[in-house]
Amino acid sequence: MPLRSEIEPARFTLREVSDEILRPVEAPPSMRYLLGLAFSLLCVAIGVAAWGRQLYIGMGVSGVAWPVMWAMYITCFVFWIGIAHSGTLISAILYLFRAKFRPSFSRASEAMTIFAIATAGLFPILHLGRAWRFYWVFPYPNERRIWVNFRSPLVLDIFAISTYLTVSLIFWYLGMVPDFAELRDRALGWRRTLYGVLSLGWVGSLRQKAPFLKLYILLAGLATPLVLSVHTMVSWDFALSLLPGWHEEIFPPYFVAGAIFSGLAMVLTLVIPLRHFFHFEKHITMDHLEALAKLIILTSSIVAYSYASEYFTAWYSGDTYERTAYFLRAFGHYWKPFWLMSVCNVLVPLLFFFRRVRRSLVGLLVVSILINVGMFLERLVIIVTTLAYSFDPGSWGLWHLTWVEAGIVIGSFGWFMTLFLLFVQFAPSLPMAEVKRDVLEAKDMVATLSAAHLLSEETVHAA
Amino acid sequence: MPPDYFVGVCASFADQKLWRAATLAAQDSGQAIEAYGPVADEATMRLLRPHSPQNPVRLWTLLGGMFGGFAAFAMTIWMSRDWPLVVGGKPIVSWPPFICICFEMTVLFASFACMGSFLAYARLPQLTLPAAYRPEFAVDHFGLFIACAPPEAERWQQQLTAEGAQQVWRIENQPRGRLALPTF
């Protein structure tokens, strides 16, 4: 028998789908939306002011100081890259597996990916004292006649992240072209011109659809290993060093699982308000949200295993420095973020074993926010504790948060939210063409099953 | 209406199954057709275009990926030899880390080639829309355009109506828009 979620879309007509999904784009922005946008822009202004001060005075105003030369900025970089991971992964992998709940999350999660990379990419630049020389990391012909060091994971990062951004952008934009075409046909004035350009003249003919379907599956296939490669290379920024707490083989899968875990949580954090404010309850059902919660249980257990494995490896190695590093991670100066991280990432997701929590919007939202907090702290703990307590106790030193760093972190969240809010106002938040395909498939399925008397009268009537 | 402008007839269907059947019948008659619809699903494509010409998107994606991979290998090896920086006693041409660059460039160029070939094969971007296209084809209706000569128009109009079309109309190549004739 089919799942309820498979035949549920049969209740809608195709026009209803268009009207409901395009309503937020076509209607003028609400006061709540404008207040949210104003708040996000205020956060961006705080970040810009903090960065301006750092540029004017120098890196000393940030908390970056020997021996903790990577602190909040690289924490944010890894956090946002992690958030970016789930978007394309959800969209591409669920497309390859033909998951029925994919359309509910794919568009928002792809947008989340783009905006999270755009946010993450700022941090290595912010971390540079002379930010205007960021282009030195690219291999370009220059008067100094030197090239970049291709053995460095930092250079691998540049290639991986810029490729990931480009491929995700192509995947996201081309997936929206059929929806932009519908918007073009409905819009007037400057919006008609805007969507006319964005839709590229798409008319949904067989000539266009045949290569489109091929393109989409190929891009999904290309994006999937790319997702895994990017966070693997980010993890090598740490694992290829020799420092205790960083030099570990488990880092690539550990980072990838953590990235998917945090990304899934962020998708929930974004989609639940989206569903509520734009009235997408019919298309983003509790079954869909529950499916995401189940995925979070899986990734949380991988992350929990990785934490345990790290400690076991440190103990089993018998290496004094390794053991000390992990002991101080849990009981040193930074014990609070460590234990908070452990609770948020290991214990809190266990609440999703309870069906009542999985099917409660408040429960889903609270748990997803706590996971985001936990994953942010995880990156902070990994980066700061290792640098603060490296080999020689004589070279130990602590890092303290400064207001400039805090301002820039607030600014990054504001920047991300601003981009996301602009996206939901100017582009369809759900892939209309795919939702319509599900509607037609559901109608076909209901017709077939009811002809074979496999569906109850009520179900057929409701559909 | 000048008869020179006449290019065919177009029908609008509310039901996908009727549209599929009419499209198949028109295809089997050997007539040049174009079909429009709000949904891009593989089942319909398999049904309507079972013998479609070799789709070049896959081939171009492969070629793009191969170019990216080889270009990355060439770039990393040449640049490392041009600036022979010894790091940690590793060889100047340390191919294991270079594979990472190659992988990324392979995916990047494969994606560019995939997008480029899609746009070329789908003939996008287009500045004007085909005269047969109606906005309802993007919402909840399915369109079928049949290119035919004026004497055949009446017969096709009757056939499409009999096949369940809600509306059938003649298409003139209006000066305001260009009709992109289908070429299969």
PDB file of N, CA, C and O in Angstrom, chain A residues 14-15 98 146-147 149-151 156 159-160 163 167 182 184-185 200 203-211 213 218 226 229 233 236 436-437 440 444, chain B residues 16-17 34-37 39-40 42 45 49 61 78-79 82-83 85 91-92 94 98 100-101 103-104 111 121 124-126 130 133 138-140 183:
ATOM      1  N   LEU A  14      -3.775  21.593  -9.889  1.00  0.00           N
ATOM      2  CA  LEU A  14      -2.500  22.217 -10.265  1.00  0.00           C
ATOM      3  C   LEU A  14      -2.550  23.731 -10.079  1.00  0.00           C
ATOM      4  O   LEU A  14      -1.574  24.359  -9.685  1.00  0.00           O
ATOM      5  N   ARG A  15      -3.698  24.311 -10.336  1.00  0.00           N
ATOM      6  CA  ARG A  15      -3.805  25.763 -10.176  1.00  0.00           C
ATOM      7  C   ARG A  15      -3.684  26.162  -8.714  1.00  0.00           C
ATOM      8  O   ARG A  15      -3.081  27.191  -8.385  1.00  0.00           O
ATOM      9  N   ARG A  98      14.781   9.521  -5.411  1.00  0.00           N
ATOM     10  CA  ARG A  98      13.363   9.757  -5.702  1.00  0.00           C
ATOM     11  C   ARG A  98      12.509   9.829  -4.424  1.00  0.00           C
ATOM     12  O   ARG A  98      11.412   9.259  -4.370  1.00  0.00           O
ATOM     13  N   ILE A 146      55.440  33.801  -8.351  1.00  0.00           N
ATOM     14  CA  ILE A 146      55.274  32.664  -7.441  1.00  0.00           C
ATOM     15  C   ILE A 146      53.860  32.106  -7.615  1.00  0.00           C
ATOM     16  O   ILE A 146      52.961  32.816  -8.043  1.00  0.00           O
ATOM     17  N   TRP A 147      53.741  30.843  -7.267  1.00  0.00           N
ATOM     18  CA  TRP A 147      52.434  30.198  -7.355  1.00  0.00           C
ATOM     19  C   TRP A 147      52.028  29.701  -5.975  1.00  0.00           C
ATOM     20  O   TRP A 147      52.858  29.616  -5.071  1.00  0.00           O
ATOM     21  N   ASN A 149      50.760  27.039  -3.048  1.00  0.00           N
ATOM     22  CA  ASN A 149      51.243  25.707  -2.675  1.00  0.00           C
ATOM     23  C   ASN A 149      50.065  24.725  -2.730  1.00  0.00           C
ATOM     24  O   ASN A 149      49.220  24.705  -1.834  1.00  0.00           O
ATOM     25  N   PHE A 150      50.039  23.910  -3.774  1.00  0.00           N
ATOM     26  CA  PHE A 150      48.903  23.015  -3.974  1.00  0.00           C
ATOM     27  C   PHE A 150      48.867  21.856  -2.976  1.00  0.00           C
ATOM     28  O   PHE A 150      47.946  21.055  -3.001  1.00  0.00           O
ATOM     29  N   ARG A 151      49.884  21.761  -2.130  1.00  0.00           N
ATOM     30  CA  ARG A 151      49.852  20.687  -1.121  1.00  0.00           C
ATOM     31  C   ARG A 151      49.116  21.155   0.141  1.00  0.00           C
ATOM     32  O   ARG A 151      48.839  20.368   1.031  1.00  0.00           O
ATOM     33  N   LEU A 156      43.478  23.777  -1.123  1.00  0.00           N
ATOM     34  CA  LEU A 156      42.457  22.800  -1.545  1.00  0.00           C
ATOM     35  C   LEU A 156      41.069  23.324  -1.184  1.00  0.00           C
ATOM     36  O   LEU A 156      40.111  23.166  -1.937  1.00  0.00           O
ATOM     37  N   PHE A 159      39.680  25.797  -3.715  1.00  0.00           N
ATOM     38  CA  PHE A 159      39.148  25.129  -4.907  1.00  0.00           C
ATOM     39  C   PHE A 159      37.833  24.425  -4.581  1.00  0.00           C
ATOM     40  O   PHE A 159      36.873  24.496  -5.337  1.00  0.00           O
ATOM     41  N   ALA A 160      37.802  23.742  -3.444  1.00  0.00           N
ATOM     42  CA  ALA A 160      36.620  22.959  -3.099  1.00  0.00           C
ATOM     43  C   ALA A 160      35.420  23.872  -2.873  1.00  0.00           C
ATOM     44  O   ALA A 160      34.321  23.622  -3.398  1.00  0.00           O
ATOM     45  N   THR A 163      34.236  25.737  -6.043  1.00  0.00           N
ATOM     46  CA  THR A 163      33.542  24.797  -6.940  1.00  0.00           C
ATOM     47  C   THR A 163      32.161  24.471  -6.384  1.00  0.00           C
ATOM     48  O   THR A 163      31.165  24.439  -7.120  1.00  0.00           O
ATOM     49  N   VAL A 167      28.721  25.112  -8.433  1.00  0.00           N
ATOM     50  CA  VAL A 167      27.858  24.000  -8.839  1.00  0.00           C
ATOM     51  C   VAL A 167      26.497  24.108  -8.132  1.00  0.00           C
ATOM     52  O   VAL A 167      25.447  23.896  -8.759  1.00  0.00           O
ATOM     53  N   GLU A 182       6.668  30.538 -14.970  1.00  0.00           N
ATOM     54  CA  GLU A 182       5.278  30.728 -14.537  1.00  0.00           C
ATOM     55  C   GLU A 182       5.093  32.112 -13.921  1.00  0.00           C
ATOM     56  O   GLU A 182       4.072  32.773 -14.147  1.00  0.00           O
ATOM     57  N   ARG A 184       6.820  34.720 -14.686  1.00  0.00           N
ATOM     58  CA  ARG A 184       6.870  35.663 -15.820  1.00  0.00           C
ATOM     59  C   ARG A 184       5.492  35.827 -16.447  1.00  0.00           C
ATOM     60  O   ARG A 184       5.054  36.939 -16.742  1.00  0.00           O
ATOM     61  N   ASP A 185       4.790  34.694 -16.609  1.00  0.00           N
ATOM     62  CA  ASP A 185       3.473  34.753 -17.258  1.00  0.00           C
ATOM     63  C   ASP A 185       2.434  35.452 -16.396  1.00  0.00           C
ATOM     64  O   ASP A 185       1.437  35.948 -16.911  1.00  0.00           O
ATOM     65  N   LEU A 200      14.707  32.701 -18.954  1.00  0.00           N
ATOM     66  CA  LEU A 200      15.476  32.373 -20.164  1.00  0.00           C
ATOM     67  C   LEU A 200      14.601  32.020 -21.361  1.00  0.00           C
ATOM     68  O   LEU A 200      15.090  31.447 -22.325  1.00  0.00           O
ATOM     69  N   VAL A 203       9.486  27.490 -21.935  1.00  0.00           N
ATOM     70  CA  VAL A 203       8.057  27.306 -22.199  1.00  0.00           C
ATOM     71  C   VAL A 203       7.583  25.903 -21.836  1.00  0.00           C
ATOM     72  O   VAL A 203       6.417  25.573 -22.021  1.00  0.00           O
ATOM     73  N   GLY A 204       8.490  25.081 -21.336  1.00  0.00           N
ATOM     74  CA  GLY A 204       8.082  23.731 -20.918  1.00  0.00           C
ATOM     75  C   GLY A 204       7.782  22.807 -22.068  1.00  0.00           C
ATOM     76  O   GLY A 204       6.915  21.925 -21.950  1.00  0.00           O
ATOM     77  N   SER A 205       8.460  22.993 -23.199  1.00  0.00           N
ATOM     78  CA  SER A 205       8.225  22.099 -24.338  1.00  0.00           C
ATOM     79  C   SER A 205       9.043  20.822 -24.172  1.00  0.00           C
ATOM     80  O   SER A 205       9.971  20.769 -23.360  1.00  0.00           O
ATOM     81  N   LEU A 206       8.695  19.809 -24.972  1.00  0.00           N
ATOM     82  CA  LEU A 206       9.446  18.549 -24.897  1.00  0.00           C
ATOM     83  C   LEU A 206      10.913  18.790 -25.224  1.00  0.00           C
ATOM     84  O   LEU A 206      11.803  18.187 -24.641  1.00  0.00           O
ATOM     85  N   ARG A 207      11.161  19.680 -26.195  1.00  0.00           N
ATOM     86  CA  ARG A 207      12.537  19.980 -26.593  1.00  0.00           C
ATOM     87  C   ARG A 207      13.351  20.510 -25.408  1.00  0.00           C
ATOM     88  O   ARG A 207      14.543  20.249 -25.302  1.00  0.00           O
ATOM     89  N   GLN A 208      12.688  21.273 -24.543  1.00  0.00           N
ATOM     90  CA  GLN A 208      13.395  21.828 -23.393  1.00  0.00           C
ATOM     91  C   GLN A 208      13.455  20.840 -22.231  1.00  0.00           C
ATOM     92  O   GLN A 208      14.438  20.790 -21.500  1.00  0.00           O
ATOM     93  N   LYS A 209      12.388  20.052 -22.087  1.00  0.00           N
ATOM     94  CA  LYS A 209      12.334  19.171 -20.908  1.00  0.00           C
ATOM     95  C   LYS A 209      13.299  18.006 -21.009  1.00  0.00           C
ATOM     96  O   LYS A 209      13.843  17.560 -19.991  1.00  0.00           O
ATOM     97  N   ALA A 210      13.492  17.484 -22.229  1.00  0.00           N
ATOM     98  CA  ALA A 210      14.355  16.297 -22.369  1.00  0.00           C
ATOM     99  C   ALA A 210      15.769  16.587 -21.851  1.00  0.00           C
ATOM    100  O   ALA A 210      16.270  15.869 -20.976  1.00  0.00           O
ATOM    101  N   PRO A 211      16.432  17.664 -22.327  1.00  0.00           N
ATOM    102  CA  PRO A 211      17.767  17.939 -21.769  1.00  0.00           C
ATOM    103  C   PRO A 211      17.714  18.429 -20.326  1.00  0.00           C
ATOM    104  O   PRO A 211      18.662  18.234 -19.569  1.00  0.00           O
ATOM    105  N   LEU A 213      15.788  17.330 -17.862  1.00  0.00           N
ATOM    106  CA  LEU A 213      15.790  16.179 -16.950  1.00  0.00           C
ATOM    107  C   LEU A 213      17.171  15.548 -16.892  1.00  0.00           C
ATOM    108  O   LEU A 213      17.648  15.128 -15.826  1.00  0.00           O
ATOM    109  N   LEU A 218      22.207  14.728 -13.845  1.00  0.00           N
ATOM    110  CA  LEU A 218      23.673  14.777 -13.911  1.00  0.00           C
ATOM    111  C   LEU A 218      24.235  15.725 -12.855  1.00  0.00           C
ATOM    112  O   LEU A 218      25.210  15.415 -12.177  1.00  0.00           O
ATOM    113  N   LEU A 226      30.664  15.884  -4.507  1.00  0.00           N
ATOM    114  CA  LEU A 226      31.274  17.192  -4.223  1.00  0.00           C
ATOM    115  C   LEU A 226      31.028  17.597  -2.777  1.00  0.00           C
ATOM    116  O   LEU A 226      31.919  18.107  -2.093  1.00  0.00           O
ATOM    117  N   SER A 229      33.359  15.805  -0.636  1.00  0.00           N
ATOM    118  CA  SER A 229      34.756  16.235  -0.786  1.00  0.00           C
ATOM    119  C   SER A 229      35.006  17.548  -0.064  1.00  0.00           C
ATOM    120  O   SER A 229      36.080  17.756   0.500  1.00  0.00           O
ATOM    121  N   MET A 233      37.855  18.190   2.823  1.00  0.00           N
ATOM    122  CA  MET A 233      39.009  19.091   2.698  1.00  0.00           C
ATOM    123  C   MET A 233      39.035  20.116   3.820  1.00  0.00           C
ATOM    124  O   MET A 233      40.109  20.514   4.279  1.00  0.00           O
ATOM    125  N   TRP A 236      40.659  18.557   6.652  1.00  0.00           N
ATOM    126  CA  TRP A 236      42.118  18.439   6.512  1.00  0.00           C
ATOM    127  C   TRP A 236      42.844  19.706   6.967  1.00  0.00           C
ATOM    128  O   TRP A 236      44.042  19.664   7.240  1.00  0.00           O
ATOM    129  N   LYS A 436       3.783  19.770  -8.587  1.00  0.00           N
ATOM    130  CA  LYS A 436       2.716  19.422  -9.541  1.00  0.00           C
ATOM    131  C   LYS A 436       2.893  18.000 -10.069  1.00  0.00           C
ATOM    132  O   LYS A 436       1.922  17.286 -10.282  1.00  0.00           O
ATOM    133  N   ARG A 437       4.150  17.621 -10.283  1.00  0.00           N
ATOM    134  CA  ARG A 437       4.399  16.242 -10.736  1.00  0.00           C
ATOM    135  C   ARG A 437       3.901  15.255  -9.679  1.00  0.00           C
ATOM    136  O   ARG A 437       3.244  14.260 -10.011  1.00  0.00           O
ATOM    137  N   LEU A 440       0.080  15.029  -9.839  1.00  0.00           N
ATOM    138  CA  LEU A 440      -0.419  14.194 -10.944  1.00  0.00           C
ATOM    139  C   LEU A 440      -0.162  12.713 -10.677  1.00  0.00           C
ATOM    140  O   LEU A 440      -1.008  11.864 -10.944  1.00  0.00           O
ATOM    141  N   ASP A 444      -2.957   9.740 -10.283  1.00  0.00           N
ATOM    142  CA  ASP A 444      -2.880   8.475 -11.040  1.00  0.00           C
ATOM    143  C   ASP A 444      -2.955   7.288 -10.093  1.00  0.00           C
ATOM    144  O   ASP A 444      -3.660   6.305 -10.346  1.00  0.00           O
TER     145      ASP A 444
ATOM    146  N   GLN B  16      -3.976  15.163 -18.424  1.00  0.00           N
ATOM    147  CA  GLN B  16      -2.655  14.763 -18.897  1.00  0.00           C
ATOM    148  C   GLN B  16      -2.713  13.492 -19.758  1.00  0.00           C
ATOM    149  O   GLN B  16      -1.975  13.362 -20.735  1.00  0.00           O
ATOM    150  N   LYS B  17      -3.606  12.572 -19.379  1.00  0.00           N
ATOM    151  CA  LYS B  17      -3.658  11.308 -20.110  1.00  0.00           C
ATOM    152  C   LYS B  17      -4.156  11.519 -21.541  1.00  0.00           C
ATOM    153  O   LYS B  17      -3.634  10.929 -22.486  1.00  0.00           O
ATOM    154  N   GLU B  34       5.049  19.812 -31.298  1.00  0.00           N
ATOM    155  CA  GLU B  34       5.693  20.241 -30.057  1.00  0.00           C
ATOM    156  C   GLU B  34       4.641  20.168 -28.968  1.00  0.00           C
ATOM    157  O   GLU B  34       3.482  20.519 -29.199  1.00  0.00           O
ATOM    158  N   ALA B  35       5.037  19.661 -27.787  1.00  0.00           N
ATOM    159  CA  ALA B  35       4.070  19.502 -26.699  1.00  0.00           C
ATOM    160  C   ALA B  35       4.538  20.308 -25.496  1.00  0.00           C
ATOM    161  O   ALA B  35       5.738  20.386 -25.222  1.00  0.00           O
ATOM    162  N   TYR B  36       3.618  20.910 -24.809  1.00  0.00           N
ATOM    163  CA  TYR B  36       3.922  21.759 -23.654  1.00  0.00           C
ATOM    164  C   TYR B  36       3.172  21.240 -22.433  1.00  0.00           C
ATOM    165  O   TYR B  36       2.085  20.687 -22.563  1.00  0.00           O
ATOM    166  N   GLY B  37       3.756  21.444 -21.281  1.00  0.00           N
ATOM    167  CA  GLY B  37       3.060  21.039 -20.056  1.00  0.00           C
ATOM    168  C   GLY B  37       3.741  21.607 -18.833  1.00  0.00           C
ATOM    169  O   GLY B  37       4.912  21.997 -18.892  1.00  0.00           O
ATOM    170  N   VAL B  39       4.599  20.082 -16.137  1.00  0.00           N
ATOM    171  CA  VAL B  39       5.345  19.106 -15.349  1.00  0.00           C
ATOM    172  C   VAL B  39       6.429  18.471 -16.216  1.00  0.00           C
ATOM    173  O   VAL B  39       6.186  18.175 -17.388  1.00  0.00           O
ATOM    174  N   ALA B  40       7.591  18.281 -15.622  1.00  0.00           N
ATOM    175  CA  ALA B  40       8.662  17.581 -16.343  1.00  0.00           C
ATOM    176  C   ALA B  40       8.894  16.251 -15.642  1.00  0.00           C
ATOM    177  O   ALA B  40       9.666  16.177 -14.683  1.00  0.00           O
ATOM    178  N   GLU B  42       9.757  12.014 -15.817  1.00  0.00           N
ATOM    179  CA  GLU B  42      10.487  11.086 -16.673  1.00  0.00           C
ATOM    180  C   GLU B  42       9.559  10.079 -17.352  1.00  0.00           C
ATOM    181  O   GLU B  42       9.824   9.669 -18.483  1.00  0.00           O
ATOM    182  N   MET B  45       8.239  11.594 -20.460  1.00  0.00           N
ATOM    183  CA  MET B  45       9.299  11.750 -21.457  1.00  0.00           C
ATOM    184  C   MET B  45       9.639  10.411 -22.099  1.00  0.00           C
ATOM    185  O   MET B  45       9.891  10.338 -23.293  1.00  0.00           O
ATOM    186  N   ARG B  49       8.984  10.384 -25.916  1.00  0.00           N
ATOM    187  CA  ARG B  49      10.213  10.478 -26.695  1.00  0.00           C
ATOM    188  C   ARG B  49      11.061   9.222 -26.487  1.00  0.00           C
ATOM    189  O   ARG B  49      12.199   9.308 -26.030  1.00  0.00           O
ATOM    190  N   THR B  61      28.996  16.626 -20.799  1.00  0.00           N
ATOM    191  CA  THR B  61      29.369  16.631 -19.375  1.00  0.00           C
ATOM    192  C   THR B  61      30.639  15.801 -19.174  1.00  0.00           C
ATOM    193  O   THR B  61      31.563  16.216 -18.460  1.00  0.00           O
ATOM    194  N   TRP B  78      52.631  22.002 -13.638  1.00  0.00           N
ATOM    195  CA  TRP B  78      53.436  23.084 -14.223  1.00  0.00           C
ATOM    196  C   TRP B  78      53.735  24.157 -13.175  1.00  0.00           C
ATOM    197  O   TRP B  78      54.884  24.613 -13.052  1.00  0.00           O
ATOM    198  N   MET B  79      52.749  24.570 -12.431  1.00  0.00           N
ATOM    199  CA  MET B  79      52.963  25.654 -11.458  1.00  0.00           C
ATOM    200  C   MET B  79      53.924  25.216 -10.360  1.00  0.00           C
ATOM    201  O   MET B  79      54.735  26.015  -9.873  1.00  0.00           O
ATOM    202  N   ASP B  82      57.325  25.351 -11.792  1.00  0.00           N
ATOM    203  CA  ASP B  82      57.745  26.733 -12.060  1.00  0.00           C
ATOM    204  C   ASP B  82      58.154  27.451 -10.773  1.00  0.00           C
ATOM    205  O   ASP B  82      58.975  28.363 -10.797  1.00  0.00           O
ATOM    206  N   TRP B  83      57.568  27.059  -9.676  1.00  0.00           N
ATOM    207  CA  TRP B  83      57.897  27.647  -8.353  1.00  0.00           C
ATOM    208  C   TRP B  83      58.183  26.461  -7.432  1.00  0.00           C
ATOM    209  O   TRP B  83      57.332  26.039  -6.653  1.00  0.00           O
ATOM    210  N   LEU B  85      58.779  24.878  -4.645  1.00  0.00           N
ATOM    211  CA  LEU B  85      58.813  25.093  -3.193  1.00  0.00           C
ATOM    212  C   LEU B  85      58.762  23.730  -2.495  1.00  0.00           C
ATOM    213  O   LEU B  85      57.803  22.985  -2.668  1.00  0.00           O
ATOM    214  N   PRO B  91      57.967  15.626  -2.484  1.00  0.00           N
ATOM    215  CA  PRO B  91      58.414  15.894  -3.853  1.00  0.00           C
ATOM    216  C   PRO B  91      57.751  17.158  -4.405  1.00  0.00           C
ATOM    217  O   PRO B  91      56.649  17.529  -3.971  1.00  0.00           O
ATOM    218  N   ILE B  92      58.428  17.763  -5.363  1.00  0.00           N
ATOM    219  CA  ILE B  92      57.853  18.978  -5.969  1.00  0.00           C
ATOM    220  C   ILE B  92      56.510  18.644  -6.620  1.00  0.00           C
ATOM    221  O   ILE B  92      55.534  19.362  -6.437  1.00  0.00           O
ATOM    222  N   SER B  94      53.829  16.554  -6.089  1.00  0.00           N
ATOM    223  CA  SER B  94      53.198  15.645  -5.111  1.00  0.00           C
ATOM    224  C   SER B  94      51.802  15.332  -5.631  1.00  0.00           C
ATOM    225  O   SER B  94      50.846  16.046  -5.312  1.00  0.00           O
ATOM    226  N   PHE B  98      47.377  16.751  -5.388  1.00  0.00           N
ATOM    227  CA  PHE B  98      46.904  17.373  -6.627  1.00  0.00           C
ATOM    228  C   PHE B  98      45.594  16.727  -7.106  1.00  0.00           C
ATOM    229  O   PHE B  98      44.819  17.345  -7.839  1.00  0.00           O
ATOM    230  N   CYS B 100      43.062  16.147  -5.434  1.00  0.00           N
ATOM    231  CA  CYS B 100      41.918  16.901  -4.879  1.00  0.00           C
ATOM    232  C   CYS B 100      41.554  18.045  -5.813  1.00  0.00           C
ATOM    233  O   CYS B 100      40.368  18.282  -6.095  1.00  0.00           O
ATOM    234  N   ILE B 101      42.581  18.767  -6.279  1.00  0.00           N
ATOM    235  CA  ILE B 101      42.327  19.882  -7.206  1.00  0.00           C
ATOM    236  C   ILE B 101      41.697  19.316  -8.488  1.00  0.00           C
ATOM    237  O   ILE B 101      40.744  19.889  -9.034  1.00  0.00           O
ATOM    238  N   PHE B 103      39.921  16.627  -8.887  1.00  0.00           N
ATOM    239  CA  PHE B 103      38.528  16.231  -8.653  1.00  0.00           C
ATOM    240  C   PHE B 103      37.607  17.453  -8.720  1.00  0.00           C
ATOM    241  O   PHE B 103      36.567  17.437  -9.387  1.00  0.00           O
ATOM    242  N   GLU B 104      38.010  18.499  -8.024  1.00  0.00           N
ATOM    243  CA  GLU B 104      37.163  19.702  -7.986  1.00  0.00           C
ATOM    244  C   GLU B 104      37.018  20.301  -9.382  1.00  0.00           C
ATOM    245  O   GLU B 104      35.922  20.696  -9.791  1.00  0.00           O
ATOM    246  N   SER B 111      30.173  20.429 -14.780  1.00  0.00           N
ATOM    247  CA  SER B 111      28.935  21.181 -14.528  1.00  0.00           C
ATOM    248  C   SER B 111      28.765  22.299 -15.545  1.00  0.00           C
ATOM    249  O   SER B 111      27.656  22.535 -16.041  1.00  0.00           O
ATOM    250  N   TYR B 121      21.193  22.758 -26.366  1.00  0.00           N
ATOM    251  CA  TYR B 121      20.278  21.754 -26.891  1.00  0.00           C
ATOM    252  C   TYR B 121      18.818  22.184 -26.723  1.00  0.00           C
ATOM    253  O   TYR B 121      17.965  21.900 -27.565  1.00  0.00           O
ATOM    254  N   LEU B 124      18.131  27.701 -25.449  1.00  0.00           N
ATOM    255  CA  LEU B 124      17.890  28.767 -24.477  1.00  0.00           C
ATOM    256  C   LEU B 124      19.173  29.595 -24.373  1.00  0.00           C
ATOM    257  O   LEU B 124      20.257  29.069 -24.586  1.00  0.00           O
ATOM    258  N   PRO B 125      19.096  30.857 -24.041  1.00  0.00           N
ATOM    259  CA  PRO B 125      17.874  31.625 -23.795  1.00  0.00           C
ATOM    260  C   PRO B 125      17.201  32.081 -25.081  1.00  0.00           C
ATOM    261  O   PRO B 125      17.849  32.232 -26.101  1.00  0.00           O
ATOM    262  N   GLN B 126      15.895  32.280 -25.021  1.00  0.00           N
ATOM    263  CA  GLN B 126      15.089  32.779 -26.125  1.00  0.00           C
ATOM    264  C   GLN B 126      14.520  34.138 -25.731  1.00  0.00           C
ATOM    265  O   GLN B 126      14.017  34.302 -24.629  1.00  0.00           O
ATOM    266  N   PRO B 130       7.348  31.078 -28.309  1.00  0.00           N
ATOM    267  CA  PRO B 130       6.659  30.560 -29.482  1.00  0.00           C
ATOM    268  C   PRO B 130       5.205  31.019 -29.493  1.00  0.00           C
ATOM    269  O   PRO B 130       4.579  31.150 -28.439  1.00  0.00           O
ATOM    270  N   TYR B 133       2.633  28.919 -27.616  1.00  0.00           N
ATOM    271  CA  TYR B 133       2.682  28.817 -26.151  1.00  0.00           C
ATOM    272  C   TYR B 133       1.637  29.725 -25.504  1.00  0.00           C
ATOM    273  O   TYR B 133       1.455  30.874 -25.920  1.00  0.00           O
ATOM    274  N   ALA B 138       1.857  26.513 -18.425  1.00  0.00           N
ATOM    275  CA  ALA B 138       2.789  26.465 -17.288  1.00  0.00           C
ATOM    276  C   ALA B 138       2.038  26.226 -15.982  1.00  0.00           C
ATOM    277  O   ALA B 138       2.651  26.015 -14.940  1.00  0.00           O
ATOM    278  N   VAL B 139       0.706  26.280 -16.041  1.00  0.00           N
ATOM    279  CA  VAL B 139      -0.063  26.196 -14.792  1.00  0.00           C
ATOM    280  C   VAL B 139      -0.768  24.836 -14.668  1.00  0.00           C
ATOM    281  O   VAL B 139      -0.360  23.990 -13.868  1.00  0.00           O
ATOM    282  N   ASP B 140      -1.802  24.631 -15.473  1.00  0.00           N
ATOM    283  CA  ASP B 140      -2.594  23.408 -15.284  1.00  0.00           C
ATOM    284  C   ASP B 140      -3.127  22.832 -16.581  1.00  0.00           C
ATOM    285  O   ASP B 140      -4.025  21.992 -16.549  1.00  0.00           O
ATOM    286  N   THR B 183      11.957  20.849 -34.333  1.00  0.00           N
ATOM    287  CA  THR B 183      12.738  20.036 -35.275  1.00  0.00           C
ATOM    288  C   THR B 183      13.260  18.838 -34.506  1.00  0.00           C
ATOM    289  O   THR B 183      14.098  18.959 -33.634  1.00  0.00           O
TER     290      THR B 183
END
